[in-house]
Amino acid sequence: MCGILGYIGDQSKTVDVLLQGLTRLEYRGYDSSGIAIMQDGRSKVFKSKGKLSKLKTKVKKHSPKGLLGIGHTRWATHGDASQKNAHPHVSGGTSVVHNGIVENYLELKNELKKKGYRFYSDTDTEVIAHLIEEMSNTGLCFEDAARAAFKRIEGSYAIAVISDRDPDKVIATRKFSPLIVAKGDHENYLASDVSAILPFCKDVIYLEDGDVAILKRDEIKITDLDGNQIKRKVKSINWDPISVEKCGYRHFMMKEIFEQPRAILDTIRGRFSEETGDVYFEGLDSSFFKDVQRIVVLACGTSYHASLIGKYMIEEIAKVSVEVDIASEFRYRNPIIDSKTLAIAVSQSGETADTSEALLEAKGRGAKTLSITNVMMSKIARDSDCVIYTHAGPEIGVASTKAFTTQLIAFYLFAIYLGRIKRKLTKKQSIEMIKQAISIPQLLEITLKLNEQIKELAKEFFKYRNFLYLGRGINHPIAFEGALKLKEISYIHAEGYAAGEMKHGPIALIDEDMPVVLIAPGDGIAYKKILGNLQEVRARRGKVIFLTSDPCAQELKGIVDRVIEVPGSSYLLSPIVSIIPLQLLAYHIATYKGTDIDQPRNLAKVVTVE
Ligand code: F6R
């Protein structure tokens, strides 16, 4: 959840690269930050509690200069959010930044304390700095001392370290936590996240668990923990650097909401034939899925909501039974899995600890595995038998938007793919379904034109303290997702329910202070039933915001308080359209409330702890 960065190369660039990179990493975690710069053979450390802007002001005052440096943005796990707990942590001439958890830190701390090391922070990271210092004091060179220390650490980590004893190197390692190194021209980089260095270089090496990277100005050497040299492939990243800029939008979230037509297009591009009705995914082999009899989907948060919709799509199109599990719960029951079960892990980041562990649990029990993720070579992608990448591009706003809709379209294409394998779909049917998918980007463009109308709506409603979202059928998870978006960024209490559940409890909440968002696209049975809910809410003087694709809904104006009219689409794809106004509603309500939209309190973009 924290972000780490390292740079070695041009003295005039170091501070800038670190601060720019940290700005791009800030979305991962942001309660404190810090950098260490190697200046005239000695590391200078700057740290600050709170937003990165505070660190920037501090660094500017001192304008440090140095060939190399490391940086960190923190989301507290061990120890509260404070300056003393911010990274880098220092011992003698060793400075360390770290993502993850040192599980044996208490044992190491006691051992180091006995040797006279003093601890200044409440973090587990500080033991790493002392350990490397201790190894160096036994006479080992920096590289050997670092490797010897890394060998002693248990847990999950990505670490970068510099040392006054050897001031021309940055050393890094990883285990269960992402870390990449990247080659520039007489300069080299390391980062926990590609987006941090995207504007500087495109050719990256994804380190494997146990790799140790030694970065010099003109060389990147990779060894194992025993010092044996290893070769790793260089990969070219095709994300556009512009995708990590705000491009004139006030917030990344708004930019990402508006990117959805393009993101959907990128996710479906080249994956179907309109002539044959076939769907293709690079790296997927149809024979792998032939004997799949059952599917379990594992995910958290917004990805979980996408998975609930994915269940409707797969069951409807491919006629394979699907269960969806909250990943953090899956491991703590005794799930029934066999070799005919396909486990699908769904994760934007591909790093979510709960989803990653659930995937491994399913794999360990004999399931075939597939992941749907947005991040190339992420842990979840690497741990699964095969991967479908959503091509949403980097998602920086903490509240997930384009990742969600691209997951939905990926599920839809996968359902067609599986339906063809299982012979549950005729060529004609799949051609028709593909056509509907192709129409989605344009429908989203039309839906996004509601922005001004939703802004007005938000102005009217932002002072309410509670919201209820109700949906039916394939749109009932949209009620969950709409409510989640609102609570995440506006801190307003919101509940999402399947509309049929209203009578079983939530109806007790309804009065004139409770806006109810009724999600009712289409004109099928779900729509008719929701009209019944509408009457029930009205009878209790609840305020109704009615989201529909029914052009006659304007006639309901006397009954509902506000109508949001979205364009009609096929039933299975309607959630992709209906979520857009709800993302916008959450965004504008949060803007009126003046909250921090891209970095809401207490949240981190990537949740790498259980
Ligand atoms: C909500 C949100 C989170 C994530 C969840 C899973 O807006 O972003 O609920 O969806 O933490 O993250 P991934 O998809 O990266 O596994």
XYZ file of C-alpha atoms and ligand atoms in Angstrom:
626
model
C 0.000 0.000 0.000
C 3.036 2.189 0.413
C 5.107 3.223 -2.566
C 8.886 3.058 -2.972
C 11.238 4.608 -5.429
C 14.945 4.754 -6.159
C 17.084 6.664 -8.624
C 20.743 6.870 -9.576
C 22.136 8.964 -12.399
C 22.132 12.681 -12.863
C 22.788 14.790 -9.775
C 20.605 17.620 -11.094
C 17.638 15.260 -11.517
C 17.652 13.096 -8.393
C 15.409 15.166 -6.139
C 13.041 15.935 -8.965
C 12.723 12.300 -10.075
C 12.064 11.202 -6.495
C 9.464 13.865 -5.749
C 7.734 13.450 -9.112
C 7.724 9.694 -8.704
C 6.369 9.933 -5.166
C 3.603 12.204 -6.423
C 2.581 9.429 -8.772
C 2.803 6.870 -5.969
C 0.943 8.949 -3.437
C -2.329 7.280 -4.399
C -1.063 3.994 -2.940
C -0.809 5.367 0.575
C -0.358 8.820 1.911
C -0.054 9.468 5.607
C 3.613 10.415 5.479
C 6.547 10.440 3.105
C 10.293 10.814 2.956
C 13.441 10.715 0.856
C 17.146 10.072 1.435
C 19.675 11.704 -0.902
C 23.324 10.730 -1.048
C 25.094 14.097 -0.875
C 28.901 14.231 -0.787
C 29.098 10.652 0.423
C 26.561 11.086 3.239
C 22.876 10.409 3.140
C 20.563 13.271 4.003
C 17.086 12.308 5.103
C 13.916 14.423 4.864
C 10.571 13.225 6.216
C 7.140 14.645 6.770
C 3.821 13.606 8.207
C 0.757 14.184 6.036
C 0.574 15.058 2.384
C 3.539 14.966 0.062
C 3.303 18.735 -0.412
C 4.717 19.106 3.114
C 7.752 17.036 2.234
C 8.214 19.021 -0.964
C 8.269 22.304 0.957
C 10.810 20.908 3.386
C 13.076 19.546 0.644
C 12.871 22.795 -1.335
C 14.159 24.745 1.649
C 17.361 22.688 1.760
C 17.731 21.925 -1.992
C 19.832 18.792 -1.510
C 21.831 17.466 -4.478
C 23.156 13.979 -5.009
C 23.812 11.250 -7.535
C 21.303 8.887 -5.992
C 18.393 8.650 -3.609
C 15.429 6.628 -2.384
C 11.913 7.708 -1.482
C 8.767 6.425 0.166
C 5.130 7.272 0.615
C 3.560 5.503 3.570
C 0.201 4.073 4.601
C 0.580 3.141 8.253
C 0.560 -0.516 9.291
C 3.152 -0.803 12.122
C 3.056 2.403 14.151
C 0.831 5.436 13.718
C 1.090 8.062 11.005
C 3.847 10.338 12.295
C 7.132 11.836 11.222
C 9.166 9.426 13.338
C 7.487 6.456 11.667
C 7.886 7.858 8.154
C 10.534 6.230 5.952
C 13.484 6.219 5.243
C 14.654 4.624 8.483
C 18.278 5.100 9.312
C 20.944 3.181 11.174
C 24.468 4.605 11.061
C 25.102 5.199 7.380
C 22.299 2.924 6.156
C 18.945 4.309 4.973
C 16.033 2.023 4.127
C 12.571 2.312 2.597
C 10.218 -0.632 2.749
C 6.757 -1.819 1.653
C 5.183 -4.768 3.400
C 5.544 -6.412 6.770
C 8.555 -7.905 8.557
C 6.865 -10.774 10.360
C 9.820 -11.675 12.590
C 10.580 -8.063 13.511
C 10.090 -8.575 17.257
C 12.647 -11.351 17.371
C 15.085 -9.271 15.283
C 14.420 -6.168 17.347
C 15.207 -7.949 20.613
C 18.379 -9.391 19.152
C 19.515 -5.989 17.849
C 18.599 -4.221 21.083
C 20.844 -6.609 22.965
C 23.650 -5.597 20.624
C 23.084 -1.974 21.586
C 20.976 -0.670 18.686
C 18.489 2.001 19.661
C 15.061 2.132 18.058
C 13.473 5.496 17.366
C 10.285 4.486 15.569
C 7.432 2.034 16.126
C 7.907 0.468 12.711
C 9.051 -2.982 11.687
C 11.181 -1.357 8.966
C 13.737 0.036 11.381
C 15.016 -3.482 12.083
C 16.069 -3.770 8.439
C 18.254 -0.663 8.667
C 19.888 -1.877 11.898
C 20.335 -5.380 10.528
C 22.186 -4.146 7.421
C 24.287 -1.844 9.591
C 25.069 -4.755 11.906
C 26.121 -6.968 8.979
C 28.306 -4.125 7.640
C 29.929 -3.782 11.059
C 31.033 -7.407 10.831
C 33.192 -6.388 7.869
C 30.926 -7.339 4.960
C 30.783 -5.011 1.959
C 27.474 -3.181 1.371
C 26.195 -5.726 -1.191
C 26.989 -8.737 0.988
C 25.691 -7.042 4.122
C 22.397 -6.244 2.403
C 22.000 -9.795 1.109
C 22.857 -11.264 4.509
C 20.242 -9.030 6.143
C 17.571 -9.776 3.510
C 18.071 -13.494 4.177
C 17.072 -12.996 7.795
C 13.827 -11.182 7.065
C 10.566 -13.108 7.080
C 7.357 -11.704 5.678
C 6.439 -9.750 2.593
C 8.547 -6.871 1.428
C 9.964 -4.628 -1.234
C 13.040 -2.842 0.091
C 15.423 -0.201 -1.240
C 18.569 0.745 0.624
C 21.531 3.093 0.297
C 24.697 3.243 2.363
C 27.319 5.906 3.116
C 29.888 3.086 3.045
C 29.289 2.560 -0.678
C 27.730 5.790 -1.931
C 27.460 4.821 -5.632
C 24.821 2.128 -5.371
C 21.163 1.572 -4.645
C 20.294 -1.980 -3.583
C 16.800 -3.441 -3.645
C 14.992 -6.709 -3.101
C 11.479 -8.105 -3.001
C 9.347 -10.932 -1.675
C 5.558 -11.026 -2.228
C 5.537 -7.306 -2.936
C 5.996 -5.766 -6.394
C 9.225 -4.094 -7.421
C 10.574 -3.142 -10.817
C 13.885 -1.770 -11.998
C 14.262 0.247 -15.181
C 17.168 1.237 -17.359
C 17.704 4.776 -18.581
C 20.591 6.498 -20.301
C 23.429 6.698 -17.724
C 20.736 6.465 -15.075
C 18.631 3.723 -13.512
C 15.390 3.578 -11.601
C 13.491 1.356 -9.231
C 9.868 1.571 -8.161
C 7.083 -0.416 -6.594
C 4.744 0.672 -9.348
C 5.323 1.268 -13.056
C 3.291 4.475 -13.049
C 5.939 6.170 -10.852
C 8.589 6.045 -13.553
C 6.464 5.922 -16.681
C 7.450 9.401 -17.899
C 11.164 8.577 -17.551
C 11.559 5.129 -19.111
C 9.572 2.338 -20.672
C 11.849 -0.701 -20.511
C 11.448 -2.394 -17.175
C 12.470 -5.574 -15.423
C 9.976 -7.150 -13.037
C 11.999 -8.544 -10.159
C 11.085 -11.992 -8.854
C 10.870 -12.985 -5.192
C 14.367 -13.290 -3.748
C 16.027 -11.174 -6.461
C 18.511 -8.561 -5.303
C 19.063 -5.659 -7.715
C 22.219 -3.564 -7.493
C 21.805 -0.304 -9.339
C 24.804 1.714 -10.417
C 24.743 4.655 -12.796
C 25.568 2.519 -15.853
C 24.594 -0.933 -14.737
C 21.799 -2.972 -13.208
C 23.039 -6.251 -11.764
C 20.577 -8.826 -10.446
C 21.615 -11.632 -8.119
C 19.916 -14.153 -5.888
C 20.277 -13.941 -2.120
C 23.573 -15.862 -2.330
C 25.105 -13.440 -4.805
C 24.765 -15.617 -7.924
C 24.050 -13.467 -10.941
C 20.611 -13.831 -12.608
C 19.297 -12.693 -15.983
C 15.777 -11.272 -16.169
C 13.846 -10.261 -19.258
C 13.294 -6.606 -20.075
C 9.662 -5.744 -20.875
C 8.394 -2.723 -22.686
C 5.486 -0.929 -21.043
C 2.834 0.332 -23.414
C 0.982 2.619 -20.983
C 1.021 6.191 -22.143
C 2.854 8.544 -19.705
C 0.017 11.021 -20.215
C -2.275 8.499 -18.512
C -0.653 9.327 -15.168
C -1.304 13.063 -15.571
C -4.560 14.850 -14.758
C -4.752 16.413 -18.231
C -6.772 19.435 -17.173
C -9.194 17.579 -14.910
C -9.382 18.670 -11.289
C -9.143 15.105 -10.066
C -7.918 11.779 -11.403
C -11.294 10.301 -10.531
C -13.103 12.635 -12.931
C -10.526 12.019 -15.630
C -10.900 8.282 -15.161
C -14.713 8.464 -15.261
C -14.435 10.241 -18.593
C -11.850 7.760 -19.882
C -14.315 4.878 -19.685
C -15.462 4.828 -23.324
C -11.810 4.603 -24.385
C -10.931 2.052 -21.711
C -13.814 -0.226 -22.736
C -12.725 0.041 -26.354
C -9.146 -0.870 -25.427
C -10.360 -3.859 -23.405
C -12.441 -5.328 -26.248
C -10.131 -4.325 -29.115
C -8.761 -7.269 -31.117
C -10.581 -9.823 -28.969
C -13.498 -10.784 -31.221
C -14.574 -11.362 -34.769
C -17.825 -9.788 -35.901
C -17.990 -12.294 -38.771
C -17.579 -15.536 -36.846
C -18.769 -14.466 -33.397
C -15.572 -15.865 -31.884
C -13.841 -14.288 -28.908
C -10.075 -14.570 -28.353
C -7.857 -13.806 -25.411
C -4.100 -13.825 -25.808
C -2.622 -16.723 -23.840
C -5.954 -18.510 -23.240
C -6.450 -21.965 -24.693
C -10.007 -23.217 -25.115
C -9.035 -26.793 -24.163
C -8.164 -25.509 -20.665
C -11.823 -24.609 -20.054
C -13.534 -27.600 -21.695
C -14.117 -29.625 -18.544
C -14.883 -26.662 -16.237
C -18.149 -27.427 -14.480
C -18.271 -24.725 -11.886
C -16.718 -21.320 -11.284
C -15.815 -19.512 -8.063
C -14.929 -15.855 -8.336
C -12.719 -14.241 -5.680
C -12.442 -10.501 -5.211
C -12.709 -7.543 -2.822
C -14.508 -4.190 -2.855
C -15.413 -2.822 -6.253
C -13.901 -5.863 -7.967
C -16.266 -7.990 -5.873
C -19.211 -5.963 -7.151
C -18.012 -6.474 -10.732
C -17.784 -10.197 -10.003
C -21.401 -10.324 -8.780
C -22.414 -8.944 -12.172
C -19.989 -11.327 -13.909
C -21.946 -14.191 -12.328
C -25.140 -13.059 -14.081
C -23.277 -12.806 -17.383
C -21.573 -16.216 -17.225
C -24.636 -18.073 -15.965
C -26.865 -16.445 -18.574
C -24.512 -16.838 -21.532
C -22.351 -19.899 -20.815
C -24.772 -21.709 -18.463
C -22.012 -22.568 -16.010
C -22.807 -22.229 -12.320
C -20.898 -19.375 -10.619
C -20.361 -18.551 -6.956
C -18.813 -15.251 -5.917
C -16.809 -15.077 -2.729
C -15.468 -12.128 -0.780
C -11.790 -13.050 -0.984
C -11.072 -12.299 2.679
C -13.755 -14.808 3.717
C -12.956 -17.561 1.246
C -9.840 -18.764 3.029
C -11.500 -18.986 6.394
C -14.171 -21.476 5.473
C -13.760 -24.868 3.934
C -14.595 -24.281 0.272
C -15.475 -27.237 -1.924
C -13.084 -27.139 -4.855
C -12.027 -29.786 -7.344
C -10.143 -29.986 -10.625
C -13.326 -29.133 -12.548
C -13.618 -25.857 -10.659
C -12.299 -22.697 -12.255
C -11.277 -20.032 -9.726
C -11.278 -16.516 -11.172
C -9.426 -13.852 -9.168
C -10.557 -10.336 -10.047
C -8.347 -7.438 -9.038
C -7.534 -4.075 -10.557
C -4.112 -3.916 -8.936
C -3.345 -7.621 -9.042
C -1.731 -7.152 -5.628
C -4.645 -7.231 -3.143
C -3.465 -9.545 -0.370
C -6.845 -11.127 0.357
C -7.542 -11.905 -3.293
C -4.032 -13.150 -3.844
C -4.224 -15.499 -0.853
C -7.692 -16.737 -1.823
C -6.401 -17.515 -5.311
C -3.528 -19.559 -3.866
C -5.954 -21.343 -1.554
C -8.153 -22.330 -4.504
C -5.094 -23.394 -6.488
C -3.831 -25.460 -3.569
C -7.176 -27.245 -3.490
C -6.807 -28.208 -7.135
C -8.763 -25.518 -9.000
C -7.801 -24.240 -12.419
C -7.097 -20.540 -12.133
C -7.716 -17.449 -14.227
C -7.250 -13.839 -13.237
C -8.864 -10.670 -14.526
C -6.541 -7.806 -13.707
C -5.374 -4.438 -14.956
C -1.708 -4.650 -13.999
C 0.700 -6.620 -16.134
C 2.889 -9.126 -14.332
C 1.227 -8.353 -11.012
C 1.335 -11.045 -8.345
C -2.176 -12.311 -9.028
C -1.467 -12.399 -12.769
C 1.712 -14.365 -12.204
C 0.134 -16.797 -9.750
C -2.733 -17.801 -12.043
C -2.705 -20.325 -14.882
C -3.932 -17.705 -17.330
C -4.827 -14.015 -17.369
C -7.267 -11.657 -19.010
C -5.873 -8.145 -18.803
C -8.322 -5.289 -18.691
C -6.736 -2.459 -20.612
C -8.012 0.379 -18.451
C -4.581 2.038 -18.176
C -3.270 3.187 -14.786
C -6.034 3.955 -12.317
C -4.787 6.597 -9.887
C -7.980 7.811 -8.188
C -8.465 5.700 -5.076
C -12.141 5.199 -5.878
C -12.231 2.654 -8.654
C -14.179 3.639 -11.785
C -12.722 2.597 -15.127
C -11.285 -0.567 -13.591
C -14.840 -1.585 -12.677
C -16.414 -1.075 -16.098
C -13.500 -2.742 -17.905
C -13.824 -5.733 -15.565
C -17.497 -5.918 -16.553
C -16.781 -5.912 -20.262
C -13.998 -8.480 -19.736
C -16.469 -10.732 -17.897
C -18.958 -10.302 -20.723
C -16.432 -11.311 -23.401
C -15.252 -14.210 -21.264
C -18.858 -15.393 -20.884
C -19.213 -15.436 -24.691
C -15.848 -17.211 -25.013
C -16.930 -19.881 -22.514
C -20.418 -20.076 -24.009
C -18.876 -20.947 -27.381
C -16.598 -23.562 -25.827
C -19.556 -25.089 -24.001
C -21.671 -24.880 -27.165
C -24.360 -22.888 -25.407
C -24.312 -20.083 -27.933
C -24.982 -20.124 -31.645
C -22.787 -18.137 -33.981
C -25.706 -15.775 -34.612
C -26.248 -15.167 -30.911
C -22.600 -14.430 -30.238
C -22.367 -12.076 -33.229
C -25.369 -10.198 -31.811
C -23.795 -10.064 -28.326
C -20.508 -8.794 -29.718
C -22.375 -6.052 -31.569
C -23.905 -4.983 -28.274
C -20.471 -4.827 -26.662
C -19.173 -2.687 -29.525
C -22.004 -0.206 -28.965
C -21.057 0.398 -25.313
C -18.344 3.080 -25.731
C -20.786 5.247 -27.655
C -23.544 4.706 -25.090
C -21.094 5.775 -22.395
C -20.263 8.950 -24.330
C -23.976 9.777 -24.321
C -24.300 8.943 -20.623
C -21.358 11.167 -19.725
C -23.297 14.120 -21.147
C -25.428 13.861 -17.995
C -22.527 15.355 -16.059
C -24.003 18.866 -15.684
C -27.412 17.508 -14.736
C -25.855 15.258 -12.085
C -23.851 18.189 -10.749
C -27.123 20.074 -10.190
C -28.588 17.019 -8.502
C -25.563 16.776 -6.224
C -26.006 20.402 -5.192
C -29.503 19.581 -4.066
C -28.615 16.422 -2.193
C -25.115 16.817 -0.752
C -26.334 17.832 2.702
C -28.185 14.580 3.370
C -26.481 12.312 5.848
C -27.759 8.938 4.611
C -28.529 7.423 1.219
C -30.139 4.170 0.167
C -29.406 2.581 -3.218
C -31.721 -0.125 -4.549
C -31.369 -2.219 -7.691
C -32.736 -5.484 -9.057
C -31.441 -8.368 -11.121
C -28.129 -7.714 -12.808
C -28.254 -4.127 -11.536
C -28.522 -4.994 -7.864
C -24.700 -5.004 -7.463
C -24.820 -1.508 -9.004
C -26.703 -0.475 -5.859
C -23.745 -1.777 -3.795
C -21.216 -0.068 -6.031
C -23.108 3.247 -6.160
C -23.298 3.261 -2.359
C -19.622 2.331 -2.005
C -18.542 5.177 -4.291
C -20.551 7.670 -2.257
C -19.278 6.567 1.144
C -15.656 6.289 0.045
C -15.242 9.804 -1.216
C -17.966 11.867 0.471
C -18.010 10.046 3.847
C -21.816 9.995 3.682
C -23.364 6.860 5.069
C -24.861 4.891 2.169
C -26.343 1.415 1.909
C -26.850 -0.656 -1.220
C -29.531 -3.332 -1.284
C -31.208 -5.694 -3.688
C -34.551 -3.904 -4.023
C -36.486 -7.041 -3.089
C -34.812 -6.937 0.317
C -36.239 -3.522 1.110
C -39.294 -4.913 2.831
C -37.119 -7.168 4.949
C -35.538 -4.382 6.946
C -34.244 -1.230 5.230
C -37.772 0.087 4.726
C -37.688 1.032 8.415
C -35.079 3.696 7.563
C -37.180 5.517 4.996
C -38.484 8.977 5.823
C -38.230 12.456 4.286
C -34.523 12.631 5.196
C -33.599 9.524 3.257
C -32.849 9.913 -0.450
C -33.350 6.598 -2.231
C -31.598 5.974 -5.539
C -33.653 3.473 -7.520
C -31.662 1.841 -10.306
C -34.124 0.724 -12.940
C -32.758 0.544 -16.490
C -34.538 -1.593 -19.086
C -38.199 -2.486 -19.285
C -38.229 -6.138 -18.193
C -39.484 -7.760 -15.044
C -36.843 -6.058 -12.865
C -38.137 -2.663 -14.008
C -41.762 -3.520 -13.266
C -40.879 -4.788 -9.823
C -38.884 -1.684 -9.024
C -41.928 0.470 -9.791
C -43.482 -1.366 -6.836
C -40.531 -0.333 -4.626
C -40.979 3.214 -5.835
C -44.526 3.324 -4.501
C -43.394 1.877 -1.183
C -40.714 4.561 -0.800
C -43.133 7.345 -1.759
C -45.707 6.105 0.744
C -43.071 6.726 3.441
C -42.134 10.177 2.111
C -38.639 9.071 0.997
C -36.948 11.226 -1.662
C -36.565 9.277 -4.903
C -33.824 9.632 -7.506
C -34.925 7.379 -10.338
C -32.273 6.067 -12.736
C -33.868 4.569 -15.805
C -33.625 4.065 -19.549
C -37.389 4.207 -19.947
C -38.160 7.256 -22.105
C -41.642 7.376 -20.585
C -40.119 7.820 -17.134
C -40.511 11.587 -17.440
C -44.163 10.868 -16.800
C -43.151 9.695 -13.354
C -41.997 13.202 -12.524
C -44.893 13.837 -10.184
C -44.016 10.695 -8.255
C -40.245 10.736 -8.201
C -38.116 13.700 -7.133
C -35.525 13.407 -9.893
C -35.162 11.264 -13.015
C -31.754 10.343 -14.434
C -32.360 9.050 -17.918
C -29.623 6.837 -19.330
C -29.549 5.361 -22.845
C -30.985 1.873 -23.261
C -28.645 -1.104 -23.730
C -28.927 -4.879 -23.589
C -29.903 -6.213 -20.156
C -26.530 -7.896 -19.577
C -24.580 -4.752 -20.380
C -26.903 -2.286 -18.649
C -24.777 -2.151 -15.433
C -21.905 -0.598 -17.399
C -24.195 2.266 -18.339
C -26.040 2.624 -15.021
C -22.912 2.977 -12.903
C -21.734 6.098 -14.770
C -24.274 8.575 -13.305
C -23.670 7.091 -9.856
C -19.910 7.618 -10.149
C -20.641 11.206 -11.197
C -23.130 11.682 -8.367
C -20.608 10.511 -5.780
C -17.937 12.721 -7.345
C -20.037 15.907 -7.353
C -21.446 15.333 -3.869
C -17.886 14.909 -2.606
C -16.840 18.081 -4.429
C -19.623 20.040 -2.731
C -18.568 18.567 0.597
C -14.967 19.541 -0.079
C -13.449 16.143 0.673
C -10.189 14.863 -0.754
C -11.551 12.995 -3.750
C -8.473 11.281 -5.140
C -7.088 10.379 -1.750
C -9.970 9.852 0.654
C -9.113 9.482 4.314
C -7.968 6.093 5.611
C -8.011 4.454 2.186
C -5.181 3.170 0.052
C -5.345 2.222 -3.580
C -3.583 -1.081 -3.187
C -4.354 -3.147 -0.107
C -1.390 -5.438 0.356
C -2.153 -6.353 3.961
C -4.887 -8.702 5.124
C -13.237 0.956 -4.236
C -11.959 0.314 -4.378
C -11.667 -0.890 -3.560
C -10.980 -1.947 -4.433
C -10.549 -3.146 -3.580
C -9.949 -4.241 -4.420
O -13.360 2.077 -5.042
O -11.133 0.749 -5.134
O -12.819 -1.398 -2.972
O -11.876 -2.350 -5.429
O -9.617 -2.723 -2.630
O -8.846 -3.784 -5.132
P -8.282 -4.573 -6.374
O -9.310 -4.537 -7.434
O -7.025 -3.856 -6.744
O -8.028 -5.973 -5.909
